[in-house]
mmCIF file of C-alpha atoms and ligand atoms in Angstrom:
data_model
loop_
_atom_site.group_PDB
_atom_site.id
_atom_site.type_symbol
_atom_site.label_atom_id
_atom_site.label_comp_id
_atom_site.label_asym_id
_atom_site.label_seq_id
_atom_site.Cartn_x
_atom_site.Cartn_y
_atom_site.Cartn_z
ATOM 1 C CA UNK J 12 -1.519 -41.441 47.720
ATOM 2 C CA UNK J 13 -1.570 -37.814 47.213
ATOM 3 C CA UNK J 14 0.954 -36.252 44.641
ATOM 4 C CA UNK J 15 2.291 -34.246 47.445
ATOM 5 C CA UNK J 16 3.191 -37.375 49.312
ATOM 6 C CA UNK J 17 4.676 -38.856 46.433
ATOM 7 C CA UNK J 18 6.946 -35.816 45.808
ATOM 8 C CA UNK J 19 7.835 -36.079 49.665
ATOM 9 C CA UNK J 20 9.194 -39.497 48.994
ATOM 10 C CA UNK J 21 11.201 -38.441 46.140
ATOM 11 C CA UNK J 22 12.633 -35.785 48.105
ATOM 12 C CA UNK J 23 13.621 -38.011 50.955
ATOM 13 C CA UNK J 24 15.474 -40.403 48.245
ATOM 14 C CA UNK J 25 17.494 -37.406 47.182
ATOM 15 C CA UNK J 26 18.961 -37.076 50.429
ATOM 16 C CA UNK J 27 20.676 -40.529 49.553
ATOM 17 C CA UNK J 28 22.035 -39.312 46.054
ATOM 18 C CA UNK J 29 25.824 -40.070 45.727
ATOM 19 C CA UNK J 30 26.998 -37.156 43.395
ATOM 20 C CA UNK J 31 30.595 -36.385 44.232
ATOM 21 C CA UNK J 32 31.179 -35.348 40.571
ATOM 22 C CA UNK J 33 28.385 -33.449 39.409
ATOM 23 C CA UNK J 34 26.680 -32.286 42.917
ATOM 24 C CA UNK J 35 23.393 -32.486 41.363
ATOM 25 C CA UNK J 36 21.333 -34.822 43.547
ATOM 26 C CA UNK J 37 18.167 -36.462 42.115
ATOM 27 C CA UNK J 38 15.244 -38.252 43.770
ATOM 28 C CA UNK J 39 12.631 -40.306 42.309
ATOM 29 C CA UNK J 40 9.577 -42.055 43.649
ATOM 30 C CA UNK J 41 7.646 -44.726 41.635
ATOM 31 C CA UNK J 42 4.005 -45.450 42.581
ATOM 32 C CA UNK J 43 2.957 -48.763 41.906
ATOM 33 C CA UNK J 44 -0.815 -49.999 40.769
ATOM 34 C CA UNK J 45 -1.266 -51.307 44.405
ATOM 35 C CA UNK J 46 -0.167 -48.183 45.980
ATOM 36 C CA UNK J 47 3.340 -49.082 46.939
ATOM 37 C CA UNK J 48 6.470 -46.753 46.572
ATOM 38 C CA UNK J 49 9.758 -47.768 45.246
ATOM 39 C CA UNK J 50 12.085 -44.824 45.569
ATOM 40 C CA UNK J 51 15.507 -44.097 44.221
ATOM 41 C CA UNK J 52 18.527 -41.714 43.965
ATOM 42 C CA UNK J 53 21.432 -41.009 41.221
ATOM 43 C CA UNK J 54 24.515 -42.924 41.948
ATOM 44 C CA UNK J 55 27.637 -41.656 40.204
ATOM 45 C CA UNK J 56 30.716 -43.217 39.246
ATOM 46 C CA UNK J 57 34.547 -42.352 38.704
ATOM 47 C CA UNK J 58 33.832 -43.659 35.436
ATOM 48 C CA UNK J 59 31.346 -41.114 34.575
ATOM 49 C CA UNK J 60 29.248 -43.220 32.208
ATOM 50 C CA UNK J 61 28.859 -45.959 34.844
ATOM 51 C CA UNK J 62 26.152 -43.212 36.449
ATOM 52 C CA UNK J 63 22.805 -44.491 37.244
ATOM 53 C CA UNK J 64 19.882 -42.104 37.201
ATOM 54 C CA UNK J 65 17.373 -41.834 40.121
ATOM 55 C CA UNK J 66 14.425 -43.008 38.050
ATOM 56 C CA UNK J 67 16.275 -45.968 36.744
ATOM 57 C CA UNK J 68 17.525 -46.857 40.161
ATOM 58 C CA UNK J 69 13.753 -46.717 41.318
ATOM 59 C CA UNK J 70 12.509 -48.472 38.410
ATOM 60 C CA UNK J 71 15.142 -51.393 38.707
ATOM 61 C CA UNK J 72 14.438 -51.639 42.459
ATOM 62 C CA UNK J 73 10.710 -52.350 41.514
ATOM 63 C CA UNK J 74 11.170 -54.774 38.571
ATOM 64 C CA UNK J 75 14.034 -56.736 40.499
ATOM 65 C CA UNK J 76 11.473 -57.427 42.979
ATOM 66 C CA UNK J 77 8.888 -58.549 40.575
ATOM 67 C CA UNK J 78 6.753 -55.353 40.292
ATOM 68 C CA UNK J 79 6.084 -53.908 36.669
ATOM 69 C CA UNK J 80 2.930 -51.986 36.963
ATOM 70 C CA UNK J 81 3.031 -48.309 37.794
ATOM 71 C CA UNK J 82 0.901 -45.240 37.770
ATOM 72 C CA UNK J 83 2.780 -42.121 38.585
ATOM 73 C CA UNK J 84 6.490 -40.941 39.450
ATOM 74 C CA UNK J 85 7.814 -38.067 41.132
ATOM 75 C CA UNK J 86 11.121 -36.517 40.168
ATOM 76 C CA UNK J 87 13.172 -34.054 42.427
ATOM 77 C CA UNK J 88 16.597 -32.558 41.852
ATOM 78 C CA UNK J 89 18.902 -29.957 43.020
ATOM 79 C CA UNK J 90 22.479 -28.745 42.148
ATOM 80 C CA UNK J 91 24.376 -28.579 45.463
ATOM 81 C CA UNK J 92 21.139 -28.014 47.529
ATOM 82 C CA UNK J 93 20.427 -24.749 45.726
ATOM 83 C CA UNK J 94 16.975 -23.666 45.026
ATOM 84 C CA UNK J 95 15.777 -24.480 41.513
ATOM 85 C CA UNK J 96 14.259 -22.443 38.783
ATOM 86 C CA UNK J 97 13.963 -25.305 36.466
ATOM 87 C CA UNK J 98 12.215 -28.601 37.227
ATOM 88 C CA UNK J 99 14.303 -31.985 36.840
ATOM 89 C CA UNK J 100 12.938 -33.875 33.855
ATOM 90 C CA UNK J 101 13.859 -37.388 33.182
ATOM 91 C CA UNK J 102 16.742 -37.840 30.861
ATOM 92 C CA UNK J 103 16.284 -39.587 27.452
ATOM 93 C CA UNK J 104 17.545 -43.048 28.616
ATOM 94 C CA UNK J 105 15.193 -42.817 31.664
ATOM 95 C CA UNK J 106 12.033 -41.921 29.397
ATOM 96 C CA UNK J 107 12.705 -44.822 27.098
ATOM 97 C CA UNK J 108 13.364 -47.200 30.453
ATOM 98 C CA UNK J 109 10.209 -46.253 31.801
ATOM 99 C CA UNK J 110 8.337 -46.400 28.728
ATOM 100 C CA UNK J 111 9.280 -50.396 28.632
ATOM 101 C CA UNK J 112 6.940 -50.958 31.557
ATOM 102 C CA UNK J 113 4.766 -47.876 32.187
ATOM 103 C CA UNK J 114 3.713 -47.118 28.404
ATOM 104 C CA UNK J 115 2.263 -43.446 27.574
ATOM 105 C CA UNK J 116 -0.266 -43.225 30.481
ATOM 106 C CA UNK J 117 2.325 -43.030 33.415
ATOM 107 C CA UNK J 118 1.840 -39.573 35.330
ATOM 108 C CA UNK J 119 5.070 -37.648 35.656
ATOM 109 C CA UNK J 120 5.501 -35.235 38.546
ATOM 110 C CA UNK J 121 8.566 -32.768 38.056
ATOM 111 C CA UNK J 122 8.654 -31.396 41.137
ATOM 112 C CA UNK J 123 10.671 -28.263 43.008
ATOM 113 C CA UNK J 124 8.915 -28.773 46.244
ATOM 114 C CA UNK J 125 5.808 -30.740 47.374
ATOM 115 C CA UNK J 126 3.726 -27.802 46.244
ATOM 116 C CA UNK J 127 5.331 -26.668 43.123
ATOM 117 C CA UNK J 128 5.285 -29.249 40.495
ATOM 118 C CA UNK J 129 4.634 -29.719 36.941
ATOM 119 C CA UNK J 130 2.216 -32.740 36.062
ATOM 120 C CA UNK J 131 2.537 -34.430 32.575
ATOM 121 C CA UNK J 132 2.644 -37.873 31.106
ATOM 122 C CA UNK J 133 5.193 -40.211 29.682
ATOM 123 C CA UNK J 134 3.462 -40.057 26.580
ATOM 124 C CA UNK J 135 3.702 -36.218 26.303
ATOM 125 C CA UNK J 136 7.518 -36.415 27.320
ATOM 126 C CA UNK J 137 8.220 -39.440 24.919
ATOM 127 C CA UNK J 138 5.909 -39.030 21.817
ATOM 128 C CA UNK J 139 5.509 -42.216 19.350
ATOM 129 C CA UNK J 140 7.626 -44.025 21.986
ATOM 130 C CA UNK J 141 9.004 -47.497 20.939
ATOM 131 C CA UNK J 142 7.867 -50.122 23.160
ATOM 132 C CA UNK J 143 7.083 -53.597 23.554
ATOM 133 C CA UNK J 144 3.762 -53.202 21.223
ATOM 134 C CA UNK J 145 6.275 -52.674 18.503
ATOM 135 C CA UNK J 146 7.776 -56.060 18.710
ATOM 136 C CA UNK J 147 4.424 -58.080 18.808
HETATM 137 N N1 THU S 10 20.274 -37.432 36.636
HETATM 138 C C1 THU S 10 19.270 -38.194 36.885
HETATM 139 O O1 THU S 10 19.431 -38.959 38.269
HETATM 140 N N2 THU S 10 18.094 -38.202 36.353
HETATM 141 C C2 THU S 10 17.846 -37.385 35.164
HETATM 142 O O2 THU S 10 16.708 -37.851 34.562
HETATM 143 C C3 THU S 10 18.495 -36.545 34.854
HETATM 144 C C4 THU S 10 20.205 -36.633 35.405
HETATM 145 C C5 THU S 10 21.643 -37.014 37.440
HETATM 146 C C6 THU S 10 22.747 -37.969 36.492
HETATM 147 C C7 THU S 10 23.871 -37.236 37.089
HETATM 148 O O3 THU S 10 24.235 -37.969 38.330
HETATM 149 C C8 THU S 10 23.310 -36.028 37.510
HETATM 150 O O4 THU S 10 21.860 -35.956 37.393
HETATM 151 C C9 THU S 10 23.805 -34.930 36.562
HETATM 152 O O5 THU S 10 23.803 -35.313 35.353
#
């Protein structure tokens, strides 16, 4: 799967974002080791703290179906459909949630569009991450 295709899937998921409070829609697409994609959007709640980010929606969908090996995640976001000057980086909670299953090598594509994205790794976004290895 090309990075462009993964970003396209994140953009498709973003359309389902439930964002009546912030207006900030996010989509994420997580690529598994065997080439499957789990996509998710953010889902807000009137009790604001109960909001679930797009990245964790995608991750929890996959893990709840027994899939725990991932290579890439693409993330897109937009405030009220406006064109972005900034990419949407995963929040700290999502970095930690992803680290549990993906570790530092996960490739992270933070995209404005399918041909305009920053490519980095989870290790760069969460250096010295605390993970399962710490508890062995
Ligand atoms: N949001 C995500 O879905 N992912 C992130 O990593 C950053 C923030 C959502 C949460 C909330 O619904 C909206 O963006 C504004 O914070």
